[in-house]
PDB file of C-alpha atoms in Angstrom:
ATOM      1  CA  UNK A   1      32.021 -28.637  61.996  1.00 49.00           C
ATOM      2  CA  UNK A   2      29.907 -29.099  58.653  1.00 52.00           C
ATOM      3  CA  UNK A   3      29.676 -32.569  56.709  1.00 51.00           C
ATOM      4  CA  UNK A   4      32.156 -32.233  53.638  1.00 51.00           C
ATOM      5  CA  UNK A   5      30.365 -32.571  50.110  1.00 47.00           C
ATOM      6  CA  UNK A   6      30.846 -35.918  48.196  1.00 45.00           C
ATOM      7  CA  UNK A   7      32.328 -34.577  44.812  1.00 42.00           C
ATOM      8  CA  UNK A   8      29.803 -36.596  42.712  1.00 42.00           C
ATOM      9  CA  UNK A   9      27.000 -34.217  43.567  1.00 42.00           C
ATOM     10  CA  UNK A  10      28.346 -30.964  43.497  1.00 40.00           C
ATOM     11  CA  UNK A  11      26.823 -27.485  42.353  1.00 41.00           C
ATOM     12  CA  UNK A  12      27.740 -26.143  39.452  1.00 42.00           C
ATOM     13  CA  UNK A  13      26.559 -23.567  37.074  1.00 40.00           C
ATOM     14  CA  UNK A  14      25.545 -23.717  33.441  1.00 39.00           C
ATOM     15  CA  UNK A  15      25.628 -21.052  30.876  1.00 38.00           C
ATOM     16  CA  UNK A  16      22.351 -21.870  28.334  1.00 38.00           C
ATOM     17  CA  UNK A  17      22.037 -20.845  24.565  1.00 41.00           C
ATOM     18  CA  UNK A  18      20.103 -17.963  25.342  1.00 40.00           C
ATOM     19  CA  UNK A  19      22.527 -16.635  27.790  1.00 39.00           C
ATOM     20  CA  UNK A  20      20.868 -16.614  31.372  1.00 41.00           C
ATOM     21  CA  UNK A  21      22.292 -18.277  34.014  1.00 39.00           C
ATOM     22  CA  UNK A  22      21.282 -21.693  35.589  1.00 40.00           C
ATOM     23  CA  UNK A  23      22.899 -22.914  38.613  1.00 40.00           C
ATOM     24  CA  UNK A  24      21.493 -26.602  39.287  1.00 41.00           C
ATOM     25  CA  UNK A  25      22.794 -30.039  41.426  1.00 43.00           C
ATOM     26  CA  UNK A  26      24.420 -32.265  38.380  1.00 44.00           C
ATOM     27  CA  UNK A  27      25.748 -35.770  39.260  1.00 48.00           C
ATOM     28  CA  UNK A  28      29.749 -35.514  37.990  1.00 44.00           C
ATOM     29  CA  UNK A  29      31.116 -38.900  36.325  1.00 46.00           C
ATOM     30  CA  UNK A  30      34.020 -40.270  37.757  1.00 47.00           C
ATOM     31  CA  UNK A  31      36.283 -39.517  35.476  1.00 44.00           C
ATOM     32  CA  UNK A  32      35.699 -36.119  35.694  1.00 42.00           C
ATOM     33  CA  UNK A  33      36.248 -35.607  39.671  1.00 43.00           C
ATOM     34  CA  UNK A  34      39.415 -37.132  39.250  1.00 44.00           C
ATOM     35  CA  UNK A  35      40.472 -34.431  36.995  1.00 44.00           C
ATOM     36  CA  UNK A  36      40.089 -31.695  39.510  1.00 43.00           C
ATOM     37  CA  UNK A  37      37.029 -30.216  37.958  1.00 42.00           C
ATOM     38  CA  UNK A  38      37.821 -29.174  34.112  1.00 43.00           C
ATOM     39  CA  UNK A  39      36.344 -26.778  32.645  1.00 43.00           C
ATOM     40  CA  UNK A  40      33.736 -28.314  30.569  1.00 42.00           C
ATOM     41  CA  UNK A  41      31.675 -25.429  29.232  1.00 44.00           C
ATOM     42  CA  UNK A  42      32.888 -24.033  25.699  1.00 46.00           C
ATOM     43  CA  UNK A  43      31.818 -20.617  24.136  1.00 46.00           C
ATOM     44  CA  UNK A  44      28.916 -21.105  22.020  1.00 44.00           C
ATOM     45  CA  UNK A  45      29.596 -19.704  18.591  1.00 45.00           C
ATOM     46  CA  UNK A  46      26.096 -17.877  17.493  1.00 45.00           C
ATOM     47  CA  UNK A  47      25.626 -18.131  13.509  1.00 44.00           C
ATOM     48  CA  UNK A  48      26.120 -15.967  11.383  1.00 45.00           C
ATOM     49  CA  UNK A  49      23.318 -13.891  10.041  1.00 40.00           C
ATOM     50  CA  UNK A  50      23.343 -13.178   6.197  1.00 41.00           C
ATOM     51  CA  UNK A  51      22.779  -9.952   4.939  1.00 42.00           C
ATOM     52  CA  UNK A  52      19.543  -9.474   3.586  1.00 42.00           C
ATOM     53  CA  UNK A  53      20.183  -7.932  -0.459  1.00 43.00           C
ATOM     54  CA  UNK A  54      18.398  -4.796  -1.112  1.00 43.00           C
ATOM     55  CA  UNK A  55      15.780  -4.859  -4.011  1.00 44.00           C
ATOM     56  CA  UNK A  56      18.076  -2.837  -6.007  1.00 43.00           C
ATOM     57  CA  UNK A  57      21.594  -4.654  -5.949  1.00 45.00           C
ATOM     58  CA  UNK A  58      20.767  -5.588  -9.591  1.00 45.00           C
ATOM     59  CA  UNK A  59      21.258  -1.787  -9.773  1.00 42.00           C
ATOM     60  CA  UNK A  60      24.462  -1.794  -7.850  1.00 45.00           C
ATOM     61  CA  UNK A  61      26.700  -4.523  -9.040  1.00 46.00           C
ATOM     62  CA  UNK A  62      29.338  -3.110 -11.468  1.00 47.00           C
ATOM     63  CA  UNK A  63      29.384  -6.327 -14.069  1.00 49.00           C
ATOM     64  CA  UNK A  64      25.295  -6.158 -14.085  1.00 46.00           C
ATOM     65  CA  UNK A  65      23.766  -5.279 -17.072  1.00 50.00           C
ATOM     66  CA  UNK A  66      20.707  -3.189 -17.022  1.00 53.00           C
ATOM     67  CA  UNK A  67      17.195  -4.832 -18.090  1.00 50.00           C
ATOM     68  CA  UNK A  68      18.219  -8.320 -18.138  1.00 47.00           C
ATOM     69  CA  UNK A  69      16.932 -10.171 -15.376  1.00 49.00           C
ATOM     70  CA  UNK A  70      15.157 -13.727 -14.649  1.00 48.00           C
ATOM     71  CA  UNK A  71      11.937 -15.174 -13.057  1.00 45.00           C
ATOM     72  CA  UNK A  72      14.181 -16.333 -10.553  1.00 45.00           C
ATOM     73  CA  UNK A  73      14.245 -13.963  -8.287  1.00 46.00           C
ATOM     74  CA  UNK A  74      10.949 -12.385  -8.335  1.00 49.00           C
ATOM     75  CA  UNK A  75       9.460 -10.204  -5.925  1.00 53.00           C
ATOM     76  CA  UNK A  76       5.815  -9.618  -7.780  1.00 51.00           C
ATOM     77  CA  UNK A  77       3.409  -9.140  -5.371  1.00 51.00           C
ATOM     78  CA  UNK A  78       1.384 -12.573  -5.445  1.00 46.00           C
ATOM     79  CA  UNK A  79      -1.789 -11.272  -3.239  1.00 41.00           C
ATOM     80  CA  UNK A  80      -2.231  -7.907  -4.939  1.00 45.00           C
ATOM     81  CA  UNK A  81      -5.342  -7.522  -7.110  1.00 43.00           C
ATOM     82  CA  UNK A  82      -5.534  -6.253 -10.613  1.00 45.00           C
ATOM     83  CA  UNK A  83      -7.012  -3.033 -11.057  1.00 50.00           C
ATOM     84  CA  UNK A  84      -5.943  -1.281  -7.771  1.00 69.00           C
ATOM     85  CA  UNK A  85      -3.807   1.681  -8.573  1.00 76.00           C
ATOM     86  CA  UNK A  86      -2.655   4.973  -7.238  1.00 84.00           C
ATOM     87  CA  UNK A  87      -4.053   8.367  -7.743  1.00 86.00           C
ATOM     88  CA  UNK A  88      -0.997  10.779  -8.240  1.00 87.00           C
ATOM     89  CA  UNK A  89      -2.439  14.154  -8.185  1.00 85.00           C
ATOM     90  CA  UNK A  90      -2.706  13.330  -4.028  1.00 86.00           C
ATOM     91  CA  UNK A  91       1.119  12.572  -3.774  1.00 88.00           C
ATOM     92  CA  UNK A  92       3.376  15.573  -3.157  1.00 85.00           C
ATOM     93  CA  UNK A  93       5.108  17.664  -6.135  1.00 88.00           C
ATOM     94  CA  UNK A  94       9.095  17.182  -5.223  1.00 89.00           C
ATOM     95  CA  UNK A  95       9.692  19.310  -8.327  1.00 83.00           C
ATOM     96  CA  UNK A  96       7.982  22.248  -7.099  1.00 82.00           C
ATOM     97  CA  UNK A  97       8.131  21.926  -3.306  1.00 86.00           C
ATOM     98  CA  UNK A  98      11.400  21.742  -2.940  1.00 89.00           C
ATOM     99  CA  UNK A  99      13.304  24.638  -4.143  1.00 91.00           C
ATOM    100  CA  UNK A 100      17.130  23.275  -4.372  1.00 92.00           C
ATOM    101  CA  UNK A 101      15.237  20.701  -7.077  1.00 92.00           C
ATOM    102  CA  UNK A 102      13.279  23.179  -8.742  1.00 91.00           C
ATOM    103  CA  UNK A 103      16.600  25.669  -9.148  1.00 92.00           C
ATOM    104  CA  UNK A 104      18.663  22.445 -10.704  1.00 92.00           C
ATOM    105  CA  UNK A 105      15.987  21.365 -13.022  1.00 92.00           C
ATOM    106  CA  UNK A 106      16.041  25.345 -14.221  1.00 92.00           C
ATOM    107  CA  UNK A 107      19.560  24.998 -14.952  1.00 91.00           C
ATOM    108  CA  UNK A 108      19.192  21.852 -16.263  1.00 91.00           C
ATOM    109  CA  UNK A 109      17.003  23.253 -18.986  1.00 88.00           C
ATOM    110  CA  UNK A 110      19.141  26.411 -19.675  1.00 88.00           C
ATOM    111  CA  UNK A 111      21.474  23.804 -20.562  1.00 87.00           C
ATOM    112  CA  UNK A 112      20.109  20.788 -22.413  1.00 84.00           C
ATOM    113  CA  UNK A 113      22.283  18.011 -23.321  1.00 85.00           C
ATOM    114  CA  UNK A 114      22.333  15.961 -26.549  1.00 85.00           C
ATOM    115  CA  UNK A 115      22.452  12.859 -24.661  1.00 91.00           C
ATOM    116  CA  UNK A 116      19.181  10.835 -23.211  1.00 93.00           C
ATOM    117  CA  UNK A 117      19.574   9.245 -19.679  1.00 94.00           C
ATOM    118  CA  UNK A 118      18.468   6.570 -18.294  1.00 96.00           C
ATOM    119  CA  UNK A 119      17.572   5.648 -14.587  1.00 97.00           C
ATOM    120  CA  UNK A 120      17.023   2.993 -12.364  1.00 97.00           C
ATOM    121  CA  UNK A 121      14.234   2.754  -9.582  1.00 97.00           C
ATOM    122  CA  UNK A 122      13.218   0.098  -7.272  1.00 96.00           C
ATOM    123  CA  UNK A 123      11.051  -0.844  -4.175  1.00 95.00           C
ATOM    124  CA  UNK A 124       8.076   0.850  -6.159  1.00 94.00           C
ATOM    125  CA  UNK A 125       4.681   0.387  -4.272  1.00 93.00           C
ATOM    126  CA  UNK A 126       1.986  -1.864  -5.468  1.00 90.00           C
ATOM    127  CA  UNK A 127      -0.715   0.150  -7.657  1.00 89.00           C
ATOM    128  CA  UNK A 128       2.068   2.065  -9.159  1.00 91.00           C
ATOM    129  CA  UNK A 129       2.257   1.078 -12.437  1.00 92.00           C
ATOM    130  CA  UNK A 130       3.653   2.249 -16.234  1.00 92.00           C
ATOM    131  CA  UNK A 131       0.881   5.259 -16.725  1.00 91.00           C
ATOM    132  CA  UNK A 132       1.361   6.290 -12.702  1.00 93.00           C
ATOM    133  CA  UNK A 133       5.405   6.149 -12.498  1.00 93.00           C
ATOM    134  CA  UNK A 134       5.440   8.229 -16.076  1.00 93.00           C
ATOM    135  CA  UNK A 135       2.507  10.978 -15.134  1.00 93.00           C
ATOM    136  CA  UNK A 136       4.816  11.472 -11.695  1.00 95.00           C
ATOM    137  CA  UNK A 137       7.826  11.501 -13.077  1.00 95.00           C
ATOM    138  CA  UNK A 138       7.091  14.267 -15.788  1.00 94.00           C
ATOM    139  CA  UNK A 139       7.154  16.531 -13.424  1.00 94.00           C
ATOM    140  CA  UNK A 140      11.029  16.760 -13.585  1.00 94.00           C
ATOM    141  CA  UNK A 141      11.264  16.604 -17.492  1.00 93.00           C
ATOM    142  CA  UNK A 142      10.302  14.442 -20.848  1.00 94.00           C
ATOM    143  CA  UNK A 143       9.973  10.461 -20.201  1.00 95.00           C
ATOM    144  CA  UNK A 144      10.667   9.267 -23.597  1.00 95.00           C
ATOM    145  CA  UNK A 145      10.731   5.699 -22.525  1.00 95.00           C
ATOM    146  CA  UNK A 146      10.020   3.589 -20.022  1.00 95.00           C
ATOM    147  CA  UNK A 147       8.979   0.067 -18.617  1.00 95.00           C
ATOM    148  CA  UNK A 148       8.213  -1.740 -15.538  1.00 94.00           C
ATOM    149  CA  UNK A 149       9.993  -5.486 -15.397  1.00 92.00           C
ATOM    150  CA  UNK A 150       7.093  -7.848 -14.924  1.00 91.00           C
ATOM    151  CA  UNK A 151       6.550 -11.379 -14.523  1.00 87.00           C
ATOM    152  CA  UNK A 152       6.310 -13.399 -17.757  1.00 81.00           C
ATOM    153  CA  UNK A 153       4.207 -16.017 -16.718  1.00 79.00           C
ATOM    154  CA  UNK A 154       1.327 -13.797 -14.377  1.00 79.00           C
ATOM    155  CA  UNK A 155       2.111 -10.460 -15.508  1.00 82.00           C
ATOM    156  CA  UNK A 156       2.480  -8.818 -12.166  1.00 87.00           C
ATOM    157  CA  UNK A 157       5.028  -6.030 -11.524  1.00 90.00           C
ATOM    158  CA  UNK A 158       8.786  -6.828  -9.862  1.00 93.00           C
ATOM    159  CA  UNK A 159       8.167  -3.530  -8.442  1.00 94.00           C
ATOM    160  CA  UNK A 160      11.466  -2.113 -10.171  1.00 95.00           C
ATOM    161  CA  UNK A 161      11.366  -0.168 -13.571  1.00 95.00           C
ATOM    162  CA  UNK A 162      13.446   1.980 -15.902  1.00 96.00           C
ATOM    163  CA  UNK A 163      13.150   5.289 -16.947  1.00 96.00           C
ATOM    164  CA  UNK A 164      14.205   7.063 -19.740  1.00 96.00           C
ATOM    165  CA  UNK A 165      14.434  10.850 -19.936  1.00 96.00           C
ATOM    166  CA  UNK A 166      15.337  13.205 -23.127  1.00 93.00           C
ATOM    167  CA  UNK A 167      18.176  14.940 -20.869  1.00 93.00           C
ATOM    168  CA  UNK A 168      20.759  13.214 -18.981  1.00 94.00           C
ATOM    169  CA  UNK A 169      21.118  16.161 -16.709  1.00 94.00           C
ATOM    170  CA  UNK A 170      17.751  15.795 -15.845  1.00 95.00           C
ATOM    171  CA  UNK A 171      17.770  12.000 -15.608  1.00 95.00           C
ATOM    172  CA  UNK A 172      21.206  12.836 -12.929  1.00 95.00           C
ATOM    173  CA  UNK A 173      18.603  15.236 -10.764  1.00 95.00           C
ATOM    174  CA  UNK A 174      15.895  12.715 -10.336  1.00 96.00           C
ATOM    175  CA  UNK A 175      18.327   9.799  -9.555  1.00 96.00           C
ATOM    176  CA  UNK A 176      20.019  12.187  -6.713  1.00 95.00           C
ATOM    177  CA  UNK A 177      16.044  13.235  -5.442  1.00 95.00           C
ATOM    178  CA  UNK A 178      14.304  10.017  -5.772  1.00 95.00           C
ATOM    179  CA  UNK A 179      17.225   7.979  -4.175  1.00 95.00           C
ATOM    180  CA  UNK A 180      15.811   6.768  -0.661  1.00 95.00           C
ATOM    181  CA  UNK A 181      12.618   8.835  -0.955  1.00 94.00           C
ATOM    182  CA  UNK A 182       9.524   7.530   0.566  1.00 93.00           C
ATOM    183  CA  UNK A 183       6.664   7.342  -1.343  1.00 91.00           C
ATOM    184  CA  UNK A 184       3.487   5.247   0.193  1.00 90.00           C
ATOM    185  CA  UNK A 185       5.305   3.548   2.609  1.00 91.00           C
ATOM    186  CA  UNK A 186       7.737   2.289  -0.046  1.00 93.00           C
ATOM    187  CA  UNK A 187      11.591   3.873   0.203  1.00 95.00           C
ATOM    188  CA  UNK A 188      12.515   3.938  -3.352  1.00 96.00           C
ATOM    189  CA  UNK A 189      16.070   3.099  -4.929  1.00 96.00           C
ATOM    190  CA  UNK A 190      16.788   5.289  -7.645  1.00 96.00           C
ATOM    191  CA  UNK A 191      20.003   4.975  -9.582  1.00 96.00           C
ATOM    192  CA  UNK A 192      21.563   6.441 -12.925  1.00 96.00           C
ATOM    193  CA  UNK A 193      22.784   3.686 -15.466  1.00 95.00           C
ATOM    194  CA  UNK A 194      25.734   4.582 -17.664  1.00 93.00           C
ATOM    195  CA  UNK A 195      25.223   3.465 -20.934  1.00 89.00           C
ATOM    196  CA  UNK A 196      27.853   0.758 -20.917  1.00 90.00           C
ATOM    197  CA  UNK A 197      25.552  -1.056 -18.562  1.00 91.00           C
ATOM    198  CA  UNK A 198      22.591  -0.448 -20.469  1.00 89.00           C
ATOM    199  CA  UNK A 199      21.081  -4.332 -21.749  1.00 90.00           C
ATOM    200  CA  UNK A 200      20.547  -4.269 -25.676  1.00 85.00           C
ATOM    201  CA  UNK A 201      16.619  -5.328 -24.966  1.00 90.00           C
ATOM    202  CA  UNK A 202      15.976  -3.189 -22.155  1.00 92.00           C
ATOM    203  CA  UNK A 203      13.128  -1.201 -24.525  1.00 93.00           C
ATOM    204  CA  UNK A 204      11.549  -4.396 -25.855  1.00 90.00           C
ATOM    205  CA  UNK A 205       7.950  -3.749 -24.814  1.00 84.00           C
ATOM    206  CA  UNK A 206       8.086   0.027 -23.626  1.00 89.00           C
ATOM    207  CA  UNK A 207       5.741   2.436 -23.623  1.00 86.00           C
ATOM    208  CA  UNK A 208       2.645  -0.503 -23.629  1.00 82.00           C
ATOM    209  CA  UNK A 209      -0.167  -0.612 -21.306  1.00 76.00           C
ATOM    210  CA  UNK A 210       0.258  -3.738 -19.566  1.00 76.00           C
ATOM    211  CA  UNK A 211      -3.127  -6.227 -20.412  1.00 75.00           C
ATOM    212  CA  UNK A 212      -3.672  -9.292 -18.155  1.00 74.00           C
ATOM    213  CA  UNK A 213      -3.906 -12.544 -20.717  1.00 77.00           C
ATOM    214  CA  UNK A 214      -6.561 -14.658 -18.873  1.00 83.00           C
ATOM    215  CA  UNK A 215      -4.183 -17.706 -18.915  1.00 82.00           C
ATOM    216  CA  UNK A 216      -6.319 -19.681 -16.731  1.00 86.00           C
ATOM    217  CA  UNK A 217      -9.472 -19.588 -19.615  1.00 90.00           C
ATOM    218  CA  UNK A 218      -6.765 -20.421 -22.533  1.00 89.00           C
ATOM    219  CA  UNK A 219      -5.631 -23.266 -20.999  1.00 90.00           C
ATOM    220  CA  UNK A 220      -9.294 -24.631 -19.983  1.00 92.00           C
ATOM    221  CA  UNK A 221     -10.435 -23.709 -23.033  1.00 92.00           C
ATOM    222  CA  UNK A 222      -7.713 -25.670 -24.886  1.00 90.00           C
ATOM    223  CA  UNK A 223      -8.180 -28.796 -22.345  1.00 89.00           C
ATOM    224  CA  UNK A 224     -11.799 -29.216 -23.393  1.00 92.00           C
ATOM    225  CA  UNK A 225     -11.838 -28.645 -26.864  1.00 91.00           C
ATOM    226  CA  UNK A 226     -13.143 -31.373 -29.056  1.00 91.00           C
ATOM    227  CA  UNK A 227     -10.920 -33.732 -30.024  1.00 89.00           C
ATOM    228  CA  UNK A 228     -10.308 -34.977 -33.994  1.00 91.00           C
ATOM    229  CA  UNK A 229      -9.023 -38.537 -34.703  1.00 91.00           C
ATOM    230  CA  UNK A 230      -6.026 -36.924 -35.945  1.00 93.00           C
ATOM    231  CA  UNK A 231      -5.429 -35.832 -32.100  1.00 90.00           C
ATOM    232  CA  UNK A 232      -6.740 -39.032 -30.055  1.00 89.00           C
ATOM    233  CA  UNK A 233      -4.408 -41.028 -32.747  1.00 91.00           C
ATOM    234  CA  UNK A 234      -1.213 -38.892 -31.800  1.00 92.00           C
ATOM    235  CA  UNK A 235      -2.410 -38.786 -27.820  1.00 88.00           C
ATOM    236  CA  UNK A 236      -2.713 -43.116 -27.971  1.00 88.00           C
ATOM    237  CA  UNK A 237       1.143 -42.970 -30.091  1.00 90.00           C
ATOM    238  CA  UNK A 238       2.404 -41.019 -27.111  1.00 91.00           C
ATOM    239  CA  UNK A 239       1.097 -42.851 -24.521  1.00 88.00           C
ATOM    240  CA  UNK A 240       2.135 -46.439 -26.035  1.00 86.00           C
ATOM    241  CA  UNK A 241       6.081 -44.793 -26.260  1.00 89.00           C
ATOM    242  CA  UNK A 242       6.010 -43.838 -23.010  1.00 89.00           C
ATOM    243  CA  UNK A 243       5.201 -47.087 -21.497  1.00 86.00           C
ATOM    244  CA  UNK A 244       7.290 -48.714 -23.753  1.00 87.00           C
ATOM    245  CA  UNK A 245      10.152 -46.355 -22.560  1.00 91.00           C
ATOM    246  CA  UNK A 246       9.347 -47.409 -18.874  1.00 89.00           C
ATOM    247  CA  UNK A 247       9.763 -51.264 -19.520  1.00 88.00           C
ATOM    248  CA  UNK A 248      12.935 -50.545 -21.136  1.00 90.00           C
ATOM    249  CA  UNK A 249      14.631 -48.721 -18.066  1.00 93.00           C
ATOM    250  CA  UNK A 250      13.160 -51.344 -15.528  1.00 92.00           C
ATOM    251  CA  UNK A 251      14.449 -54.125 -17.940  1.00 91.00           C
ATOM    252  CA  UNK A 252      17.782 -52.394 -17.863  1.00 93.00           C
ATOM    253  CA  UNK A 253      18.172 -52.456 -14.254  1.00 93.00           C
ATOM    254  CA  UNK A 254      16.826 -55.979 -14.226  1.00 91.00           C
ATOM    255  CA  UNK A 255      13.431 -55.939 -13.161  1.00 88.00           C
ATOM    256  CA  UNK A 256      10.680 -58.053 -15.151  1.00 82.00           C
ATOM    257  CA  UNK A 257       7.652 -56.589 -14.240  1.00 80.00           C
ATOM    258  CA  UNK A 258       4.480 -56.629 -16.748  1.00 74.00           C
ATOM    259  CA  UNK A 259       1.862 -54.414 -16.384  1.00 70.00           C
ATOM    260  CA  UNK A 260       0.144 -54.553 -19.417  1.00 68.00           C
ATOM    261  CA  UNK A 261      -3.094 -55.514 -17.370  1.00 59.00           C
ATOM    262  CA  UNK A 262      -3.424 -51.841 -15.819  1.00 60.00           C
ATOM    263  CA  UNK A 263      -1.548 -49.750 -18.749  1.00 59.00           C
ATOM    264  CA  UNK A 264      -2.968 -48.428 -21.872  1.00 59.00           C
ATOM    265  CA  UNK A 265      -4.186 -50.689 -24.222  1.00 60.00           C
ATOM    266  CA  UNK A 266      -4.246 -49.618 -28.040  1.00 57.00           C
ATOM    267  CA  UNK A 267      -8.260 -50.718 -29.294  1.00 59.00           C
ATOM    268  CA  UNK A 268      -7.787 -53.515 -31.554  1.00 58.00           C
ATOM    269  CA  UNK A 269      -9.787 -53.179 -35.323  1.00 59.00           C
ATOM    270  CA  UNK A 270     -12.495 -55.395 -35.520  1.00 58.00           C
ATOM    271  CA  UNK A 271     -12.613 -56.731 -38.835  1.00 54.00           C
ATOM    272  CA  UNK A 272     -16.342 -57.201 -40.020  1.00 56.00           C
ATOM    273  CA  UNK A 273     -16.644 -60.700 -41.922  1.00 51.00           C
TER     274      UNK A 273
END
């Protein structure tokens, strides 16, 4: 007859995070073997992964309006480097390979319409900037405006833009073609914006070549300029009300600490006798 099992060490079987089993020997407490061996494992609830947001939900949310965006979210590429752009005449000619396009845009111009249109596009590939997106996109009609959302303090594109064409017809057929079209590695989001949802200052800087403002020279430049006494007076005011502002809040919170021996010290006149 075999030796009965002490219920302190018994076998039991554990169920880890990443879901494989592991049967091991595990010591019970007391209190547990006297209550007949409850369960003591629990589901594991796995969080809850957020939805990444496309590049162009600014496009898709209803109260959005068109063109007005922040440096918050910015997608600019920060490794790219300046001067590296695409050559067009190698990408393919949607407008003329594809027949169903090239019959609507033929229809489209049998029937102009009086009213300009204006699309969206997103995800745009680095090196494909204001004078590339308007050369390709003139294959489908007249771009009377356009402009590529940058950032204000480097310059560099968001890789989104907005496109203005003389016919909203035509504006309608590019939107429907360009939507989810690849285009050097890039799928592109291409939307039509009604003109409800168009921002006030979306044109404020269209239809200029983008120049890069050497920021970095300015501001050295400007840091080791020669100073006047009119300056070095103003810079020694400044620096006297700001350590007078600091001995105020520690005095307020009652702390009596002087230290006039390492702060600034305004140079005293010297009177000459």
């Amino acid at each position: 007859m075999a030796p009965k099992l002490s219920l302190k060490s018994a076998s039991t079987t554990s169920i880890s995070n990443a879901g494989k089993r592991i049967s091991s020997s595990v010591d019970l407490p007391s209190k547990l073997t006297k209550s007949k061996s409850k369960s003591i494992l629990k589901p594991v609830k796995e969080p809850e992964v957020a939805s990444e947001k496309s590049g162009s939900s600014d496009a898709e949310d209803d109260d959005h309006l068109y063109g007005f965006s922040t440096d918050e979210d910015d997608s600019s590429d920060e490794d790219a480097v300046a001067g590296e752009e695409i050559d067009i005449g190698r990408l393919p000619t949607v407008a003329k390979d594809d027949a169903t396009v090239k019959r609507k845009l033929e229809k489209a111009k049998r029937h102009p319409t009086q009213d300009r249109g204006v699309i969206y596009m997103g995800c745009l590939p680095h090196g494909f900037y204001e004078d590339q997106l308007k050369g390709y996109l003139s294959q489908f009609g007249d771009v009377t405006r356009l402009r590529i959302s940058r950032n204000k303090k480097t310059g560099r594109s968001k890789h989104y833009g907005f496109i203005e064409f003389d016919s909203a017809s035509v504006a309608q057929i590019v939107a429907e073609t360009m939507d989810n079209y690849l285009l050097m590695g890039h799928i592109l989001k291409c939307k039509i914006i009604p003109k409800e949802k168009v921002h006030p200052e979306l044109w404020v800087g269209a239809n200029k070549k983008w120049k890069a403002i050497p920021r970095d020279q300015i501001v050295r430049k400007e840091h080791n300029k020669l100073r006047t006494q009119e300056s070095m007076r103003k810079a020694e005011k400044r620096l006297i009300q700001r350590e007078n502002e600091k001995k105020r809040k520690l005095a307020e919170v009652g702390i009596k600490y002087d230290f006039d021996a390492v702060s600034y010290k305004k140079k005293l006149k010297t009177v000459a006798s």
